[in-house]
Structures are given as C-alpha cells and as structure tokens.
XYZ file of N, CA, C and O in Angstrom:
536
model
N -3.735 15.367 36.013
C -4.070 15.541 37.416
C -5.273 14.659 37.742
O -6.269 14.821 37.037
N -5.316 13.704 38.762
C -6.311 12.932 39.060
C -7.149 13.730 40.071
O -6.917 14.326 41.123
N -8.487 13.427 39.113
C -9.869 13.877 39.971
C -10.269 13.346 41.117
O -10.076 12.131 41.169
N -10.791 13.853 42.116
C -11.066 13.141 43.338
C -12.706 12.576 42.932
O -13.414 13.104 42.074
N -12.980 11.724 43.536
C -14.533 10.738 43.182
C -15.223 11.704 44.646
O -15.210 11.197 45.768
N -15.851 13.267 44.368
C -16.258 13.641 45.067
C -18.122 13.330 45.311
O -18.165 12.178 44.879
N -19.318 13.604 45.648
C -20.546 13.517 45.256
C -20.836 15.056 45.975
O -20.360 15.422 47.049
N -21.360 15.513 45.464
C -21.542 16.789 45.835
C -23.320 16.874 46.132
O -23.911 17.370 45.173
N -24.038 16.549 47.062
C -25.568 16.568 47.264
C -26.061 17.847 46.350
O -25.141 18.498 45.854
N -27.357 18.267 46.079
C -28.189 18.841 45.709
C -28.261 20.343 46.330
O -28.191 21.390 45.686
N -28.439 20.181 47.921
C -28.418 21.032 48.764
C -27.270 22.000 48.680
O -27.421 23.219 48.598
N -25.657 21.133 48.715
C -24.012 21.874 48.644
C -24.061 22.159 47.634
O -23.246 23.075 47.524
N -24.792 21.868 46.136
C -25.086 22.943 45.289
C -25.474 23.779 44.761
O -25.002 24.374 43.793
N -26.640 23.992 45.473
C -27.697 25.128 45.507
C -26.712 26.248 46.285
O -26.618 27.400 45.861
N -26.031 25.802 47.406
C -25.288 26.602 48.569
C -23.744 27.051 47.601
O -23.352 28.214 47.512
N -23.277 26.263 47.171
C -22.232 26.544 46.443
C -22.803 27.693 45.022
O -22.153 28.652 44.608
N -23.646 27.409 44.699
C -23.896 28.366 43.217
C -24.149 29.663 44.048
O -23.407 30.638 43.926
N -25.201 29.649 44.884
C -25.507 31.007 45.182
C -24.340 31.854 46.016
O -24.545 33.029 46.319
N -22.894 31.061 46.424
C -21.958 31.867 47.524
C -21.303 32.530 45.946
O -21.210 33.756 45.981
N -20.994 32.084 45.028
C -20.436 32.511 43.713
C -21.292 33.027 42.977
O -20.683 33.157 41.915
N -22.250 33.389 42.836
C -23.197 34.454 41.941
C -23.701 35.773 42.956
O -24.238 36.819 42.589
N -23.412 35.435 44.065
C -23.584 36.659 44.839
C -22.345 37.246 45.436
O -22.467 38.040 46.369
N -21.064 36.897 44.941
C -19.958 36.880 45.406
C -19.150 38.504 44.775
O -19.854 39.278 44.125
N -17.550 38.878 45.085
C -18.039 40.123 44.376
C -16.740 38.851 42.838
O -15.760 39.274 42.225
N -17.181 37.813 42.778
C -16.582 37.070 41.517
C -17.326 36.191 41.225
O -16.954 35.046 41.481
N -18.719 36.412 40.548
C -19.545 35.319 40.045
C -19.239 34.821 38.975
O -19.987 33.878 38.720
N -18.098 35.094 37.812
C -17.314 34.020 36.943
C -16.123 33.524 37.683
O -15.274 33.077 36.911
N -15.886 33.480 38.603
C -14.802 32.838 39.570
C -15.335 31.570 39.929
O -15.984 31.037 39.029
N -15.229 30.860 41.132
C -15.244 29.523 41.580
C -14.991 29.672 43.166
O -14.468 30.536 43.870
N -15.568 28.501 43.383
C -15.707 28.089 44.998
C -14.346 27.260 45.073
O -14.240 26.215 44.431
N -13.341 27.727 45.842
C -12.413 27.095 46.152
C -12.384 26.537 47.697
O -12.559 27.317 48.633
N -12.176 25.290 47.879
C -12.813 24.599 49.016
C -11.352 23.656 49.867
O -11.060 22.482 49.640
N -10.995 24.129 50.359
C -9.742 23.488 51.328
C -10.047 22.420 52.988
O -10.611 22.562 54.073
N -9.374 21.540 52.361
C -9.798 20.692 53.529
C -8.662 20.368 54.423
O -7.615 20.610 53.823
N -8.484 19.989 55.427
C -7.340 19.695 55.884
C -7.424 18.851 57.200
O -8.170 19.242 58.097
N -6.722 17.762 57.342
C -6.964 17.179 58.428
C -7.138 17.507 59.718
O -6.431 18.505 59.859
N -7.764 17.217 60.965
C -8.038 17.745 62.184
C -8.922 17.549 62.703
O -9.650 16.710 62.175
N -9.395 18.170 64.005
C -10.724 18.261 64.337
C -11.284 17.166 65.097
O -10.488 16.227 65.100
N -12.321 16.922 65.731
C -12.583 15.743 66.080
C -13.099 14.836 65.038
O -12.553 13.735 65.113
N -13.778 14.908 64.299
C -14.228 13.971 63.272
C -13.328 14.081 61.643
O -13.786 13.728 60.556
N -11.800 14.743 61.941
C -11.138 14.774 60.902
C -10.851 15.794 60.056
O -9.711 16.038 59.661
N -11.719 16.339 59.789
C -11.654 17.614 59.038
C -11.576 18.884 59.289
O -12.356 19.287 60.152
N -10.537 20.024 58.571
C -11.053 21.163 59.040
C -10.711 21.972 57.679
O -9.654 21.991 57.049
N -12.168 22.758 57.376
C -12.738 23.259 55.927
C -12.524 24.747 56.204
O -12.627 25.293 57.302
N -12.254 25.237 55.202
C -12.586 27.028 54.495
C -12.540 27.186 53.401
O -11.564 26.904 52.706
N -13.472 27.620 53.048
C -13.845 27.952 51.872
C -14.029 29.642 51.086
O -14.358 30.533 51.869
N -13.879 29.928 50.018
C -13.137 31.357 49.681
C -14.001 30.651 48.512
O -14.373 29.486 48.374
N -14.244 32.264 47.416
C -15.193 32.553 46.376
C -13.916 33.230 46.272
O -13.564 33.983 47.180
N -12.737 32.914 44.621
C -12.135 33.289 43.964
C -12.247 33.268 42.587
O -12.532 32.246 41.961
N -11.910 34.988 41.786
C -11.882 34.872 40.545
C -10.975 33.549 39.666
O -11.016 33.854 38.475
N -10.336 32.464 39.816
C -9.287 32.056 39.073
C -8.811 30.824 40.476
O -8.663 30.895 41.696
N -8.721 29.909 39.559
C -7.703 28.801 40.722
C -6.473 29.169 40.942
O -5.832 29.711 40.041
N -5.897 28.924 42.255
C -4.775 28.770 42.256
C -3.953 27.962 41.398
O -4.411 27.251 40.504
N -2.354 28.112 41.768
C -1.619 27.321 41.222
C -1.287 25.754 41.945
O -1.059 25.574 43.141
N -1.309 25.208 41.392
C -1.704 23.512 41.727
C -3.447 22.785 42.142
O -3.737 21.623 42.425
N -4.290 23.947 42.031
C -5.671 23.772 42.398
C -5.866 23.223 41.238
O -5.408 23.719 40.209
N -6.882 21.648 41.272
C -7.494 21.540 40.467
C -8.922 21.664 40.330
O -9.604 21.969 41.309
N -9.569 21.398 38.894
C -11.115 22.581 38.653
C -11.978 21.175 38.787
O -11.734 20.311 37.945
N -12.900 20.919 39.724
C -14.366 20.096 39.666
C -15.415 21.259 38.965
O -16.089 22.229 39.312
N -15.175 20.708 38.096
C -17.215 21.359 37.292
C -18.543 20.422 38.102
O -18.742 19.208 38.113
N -19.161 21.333 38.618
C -20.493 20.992 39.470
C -21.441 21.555 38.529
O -21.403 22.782 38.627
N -22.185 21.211 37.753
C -23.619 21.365 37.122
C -22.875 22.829 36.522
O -23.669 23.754 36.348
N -22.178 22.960 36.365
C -21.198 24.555 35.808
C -21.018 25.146 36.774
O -21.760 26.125 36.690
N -20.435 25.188 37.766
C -20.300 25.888 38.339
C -18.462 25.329 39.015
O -18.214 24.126 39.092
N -17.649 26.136 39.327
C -16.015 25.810 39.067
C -15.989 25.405 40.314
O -16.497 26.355 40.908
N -15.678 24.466 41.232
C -15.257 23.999 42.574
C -13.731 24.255 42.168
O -13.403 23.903 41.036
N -12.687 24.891 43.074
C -11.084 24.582 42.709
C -10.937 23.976 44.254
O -11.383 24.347 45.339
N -9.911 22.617 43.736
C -9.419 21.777 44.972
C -7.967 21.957 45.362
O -7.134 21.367 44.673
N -7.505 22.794 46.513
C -6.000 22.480 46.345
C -5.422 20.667 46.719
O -6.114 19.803 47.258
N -3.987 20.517 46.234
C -4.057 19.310 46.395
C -4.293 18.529 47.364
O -4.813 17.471 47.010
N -4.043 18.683 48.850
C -4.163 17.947 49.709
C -6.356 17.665 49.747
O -6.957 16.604 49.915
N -6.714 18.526 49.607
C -8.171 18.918 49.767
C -8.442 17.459 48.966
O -9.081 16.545 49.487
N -7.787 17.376 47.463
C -8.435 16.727 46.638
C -7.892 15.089 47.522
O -8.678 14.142 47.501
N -7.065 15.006 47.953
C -6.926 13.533 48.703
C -7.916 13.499 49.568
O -8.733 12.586 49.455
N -8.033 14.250 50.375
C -9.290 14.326 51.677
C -10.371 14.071 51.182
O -10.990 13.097 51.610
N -10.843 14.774 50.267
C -11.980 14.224 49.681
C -12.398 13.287 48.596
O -13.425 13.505 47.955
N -11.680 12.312 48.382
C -11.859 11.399 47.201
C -12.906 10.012 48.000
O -12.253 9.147 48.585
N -14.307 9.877 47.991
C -15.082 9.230 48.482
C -15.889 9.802 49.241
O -16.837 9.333 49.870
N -15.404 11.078 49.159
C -16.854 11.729 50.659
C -17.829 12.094 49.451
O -17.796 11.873 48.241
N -18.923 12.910 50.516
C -20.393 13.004 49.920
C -19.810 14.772 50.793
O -19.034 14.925 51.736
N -20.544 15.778 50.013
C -20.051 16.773 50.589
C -21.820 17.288 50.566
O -22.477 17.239 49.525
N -22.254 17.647 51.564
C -23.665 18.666 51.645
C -23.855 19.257 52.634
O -23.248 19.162 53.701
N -25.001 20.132 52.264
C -25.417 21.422 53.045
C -26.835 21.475 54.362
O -28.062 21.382 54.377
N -25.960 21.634 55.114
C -27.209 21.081 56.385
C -27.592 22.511 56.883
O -26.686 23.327 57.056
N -28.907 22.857 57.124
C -29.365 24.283 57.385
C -30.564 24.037 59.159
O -31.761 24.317 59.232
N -30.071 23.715 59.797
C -30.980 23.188 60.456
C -30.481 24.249 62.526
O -29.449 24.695 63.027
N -31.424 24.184 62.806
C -31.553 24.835 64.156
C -30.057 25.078 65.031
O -29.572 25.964 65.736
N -29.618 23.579 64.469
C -27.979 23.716 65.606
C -26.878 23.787 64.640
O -25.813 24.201 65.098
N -26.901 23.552 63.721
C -25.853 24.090 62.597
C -26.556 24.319 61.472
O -27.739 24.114 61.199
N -25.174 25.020 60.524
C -25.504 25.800 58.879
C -24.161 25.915 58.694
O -23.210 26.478 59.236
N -24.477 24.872 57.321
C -22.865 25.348 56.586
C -22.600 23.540 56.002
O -23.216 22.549 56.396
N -21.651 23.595 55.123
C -20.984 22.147 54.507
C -20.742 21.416 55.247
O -19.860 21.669 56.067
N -21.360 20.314 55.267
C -21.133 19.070 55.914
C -20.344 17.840 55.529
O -21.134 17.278 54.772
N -19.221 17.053 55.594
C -18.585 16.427 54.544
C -18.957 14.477 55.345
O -18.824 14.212 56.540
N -19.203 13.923 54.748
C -19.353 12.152 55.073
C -18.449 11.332 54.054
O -18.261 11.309 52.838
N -17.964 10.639 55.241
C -16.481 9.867 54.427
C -17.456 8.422 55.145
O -17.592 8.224 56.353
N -17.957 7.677 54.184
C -18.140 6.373 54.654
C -17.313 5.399 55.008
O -17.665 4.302 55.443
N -15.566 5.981 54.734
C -14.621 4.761 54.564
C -14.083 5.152 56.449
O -13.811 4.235 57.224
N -14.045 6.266 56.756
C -13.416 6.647 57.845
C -14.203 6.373 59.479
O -15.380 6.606 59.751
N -13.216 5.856 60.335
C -14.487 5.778 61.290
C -14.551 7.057 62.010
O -13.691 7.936 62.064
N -16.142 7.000 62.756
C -16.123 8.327 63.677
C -15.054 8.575 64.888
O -14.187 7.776 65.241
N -15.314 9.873 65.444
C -14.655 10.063 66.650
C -14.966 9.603 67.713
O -16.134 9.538 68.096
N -13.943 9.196 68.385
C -14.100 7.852 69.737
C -13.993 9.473 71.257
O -13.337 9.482 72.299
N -14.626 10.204 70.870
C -15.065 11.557 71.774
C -16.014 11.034 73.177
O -15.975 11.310 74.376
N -16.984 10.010 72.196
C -17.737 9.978 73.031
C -18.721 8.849 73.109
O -19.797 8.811 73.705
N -17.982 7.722 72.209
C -18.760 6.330 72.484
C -18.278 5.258 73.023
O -17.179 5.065 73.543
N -19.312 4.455 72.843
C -18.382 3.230 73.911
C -17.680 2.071 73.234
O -17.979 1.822 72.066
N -16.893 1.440 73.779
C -16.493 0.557 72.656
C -17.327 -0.519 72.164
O -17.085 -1.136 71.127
N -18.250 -0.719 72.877
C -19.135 -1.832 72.296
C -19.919 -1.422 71.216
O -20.572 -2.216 70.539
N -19.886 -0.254 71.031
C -21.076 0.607 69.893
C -20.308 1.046 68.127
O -19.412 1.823 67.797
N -21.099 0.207 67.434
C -20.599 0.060 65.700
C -19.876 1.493 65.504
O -20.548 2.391 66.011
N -18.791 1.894 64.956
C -18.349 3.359 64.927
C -19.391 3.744 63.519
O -19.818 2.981 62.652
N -19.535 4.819 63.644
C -20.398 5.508 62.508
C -18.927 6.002 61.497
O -17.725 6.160 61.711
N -20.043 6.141 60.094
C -18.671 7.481 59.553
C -18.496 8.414 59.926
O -19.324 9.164 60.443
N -17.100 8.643 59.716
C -17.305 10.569 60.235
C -17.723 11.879 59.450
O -17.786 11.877 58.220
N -17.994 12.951 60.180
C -18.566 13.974 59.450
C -18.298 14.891 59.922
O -18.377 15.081 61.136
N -17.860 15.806 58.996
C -17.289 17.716 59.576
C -18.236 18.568 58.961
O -18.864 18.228 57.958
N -18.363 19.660 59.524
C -19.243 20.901 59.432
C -18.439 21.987 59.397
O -17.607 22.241 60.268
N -18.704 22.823 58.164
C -17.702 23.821 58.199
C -19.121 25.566 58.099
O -19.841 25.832 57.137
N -19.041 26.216 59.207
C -20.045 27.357 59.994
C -20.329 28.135 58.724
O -19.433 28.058 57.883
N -21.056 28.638 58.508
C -21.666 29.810 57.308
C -21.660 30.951 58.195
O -21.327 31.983 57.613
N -21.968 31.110 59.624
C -22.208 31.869 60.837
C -21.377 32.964 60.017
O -22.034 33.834 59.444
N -19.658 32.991 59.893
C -19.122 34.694 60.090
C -19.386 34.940 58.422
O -18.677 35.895 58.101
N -19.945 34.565 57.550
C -20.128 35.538 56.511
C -20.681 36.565 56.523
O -21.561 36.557 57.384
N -20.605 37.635 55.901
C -20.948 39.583 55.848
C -21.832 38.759 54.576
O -21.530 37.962 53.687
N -23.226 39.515 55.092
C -23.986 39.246 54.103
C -24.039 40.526 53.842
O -23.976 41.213 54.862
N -24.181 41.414 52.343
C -24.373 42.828 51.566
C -26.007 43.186 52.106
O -27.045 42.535 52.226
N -25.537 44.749 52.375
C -27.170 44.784 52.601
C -28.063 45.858 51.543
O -27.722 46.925 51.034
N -29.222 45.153 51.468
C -29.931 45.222 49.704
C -29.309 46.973 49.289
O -28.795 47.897 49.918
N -29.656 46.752 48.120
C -29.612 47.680 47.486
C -31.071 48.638 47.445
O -32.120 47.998 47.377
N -31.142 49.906 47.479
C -32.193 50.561 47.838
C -32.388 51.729 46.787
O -31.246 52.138 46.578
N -33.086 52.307 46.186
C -33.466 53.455 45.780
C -33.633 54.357 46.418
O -34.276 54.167 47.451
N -33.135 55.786 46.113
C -34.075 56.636 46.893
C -34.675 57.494 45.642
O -33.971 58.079 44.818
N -35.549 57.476 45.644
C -36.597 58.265 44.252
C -37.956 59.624 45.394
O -38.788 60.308 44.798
C-alpha cells in the first residue's frame, strides 16, 4: 500500500496526540477522512478509533497511529496538515502547495495562492473533570 508524502506540523501533533489519549480509545488512532469539496477543496472529519478500518492505511506520527482511508490518502499526498487555534478559527488546517486557491473571491490579475481547508474542533463534548467528594 503506498504511503501518502504527508508533513504533519508540530502543532497537528500535539492536537492529534491529545484527541487520542483523552479519547474513550487512547491505544486506538486518529482516523482522518478527507474528501473533495468545499470552497478551497476539502472536506475533513475526523473520529478517534480503537483499530483501522478495512482498506485504511496506518501513518505513524512520532507514535501515535493516523489511519487514512483510501481516497483521504490521495488527497493528501503533498499537503502540510496543521493546527491553527486562533480568534476566528480552531481545528486542522490542510495546505496543498500544488493546488490553486478558490477563485470565491479574487481577481484575475492576482497570483492564486495555495489552497487551504479547516476542519472546526467547535462541536466536540469535552468530559467534565473528574471530582471527589471526600
């Protein structure tokens, strides 16, 4: 099975380890689905599963199991995948340098940028702490 040439930033792994060690499957894996769409191309969800699917293949990130189903792993062969935490979004950000941006909203005289998708952290149920009563 051919590996996709993913780069996974620093940040999407700090974000990726901690969704799977706080998950209720912290020997499981971040399984990460991409799929074409969207205005800038992409459209992501991502699931914390004990075990890959069938046809998913396994990216090891610093140990930690990424599973790609197949189309995911075409989508992403050259992007840079990271984690942007900032005032107007939160959540995976993906940059394909080979792809151009979305023509949404520039002009034609203006260099197209690469494109880039954002996939929301917003609807996760975060657990709430654990408490004593003594």
């Amino acid at each position: 099975m051919i590996q996709p040439n993913v780069t996974v930033t620093p940040a999407a792994e700090k974000f990726i380890k901690r969704m799977v060690r706080f998950s209720e499957h912290p020997s499981g894996g971040f399984r990460l689905s991409v799929s074409p769409g969207g205005c800038s191309g992409y459209n992501s969800e991502f699931t914390v599963v004990p075990a890959a699917q069938q046809g998913d293949s396994e990216l090891l990130v610093n140990g930690v199991k990424v599973f790609l189903p197949a189309e995911s792993r075409l989508m992403l062969d050259g992007v840079t995948v990271d984690f942007a935490d900032t005032p107007t979004q939160s959540g995976l950000t993906f940059f394909n340098p080979n792809a151009a941006a979305c023509g949404c909203s520039t002009s034609g005289d203006s260099a197209a940028a690469p494109a880039q998708a954002t996939v929301s952290v917003a609807s996760i149920a975060r657990r709430p702490p654990v408490t004593s009563s003594h």
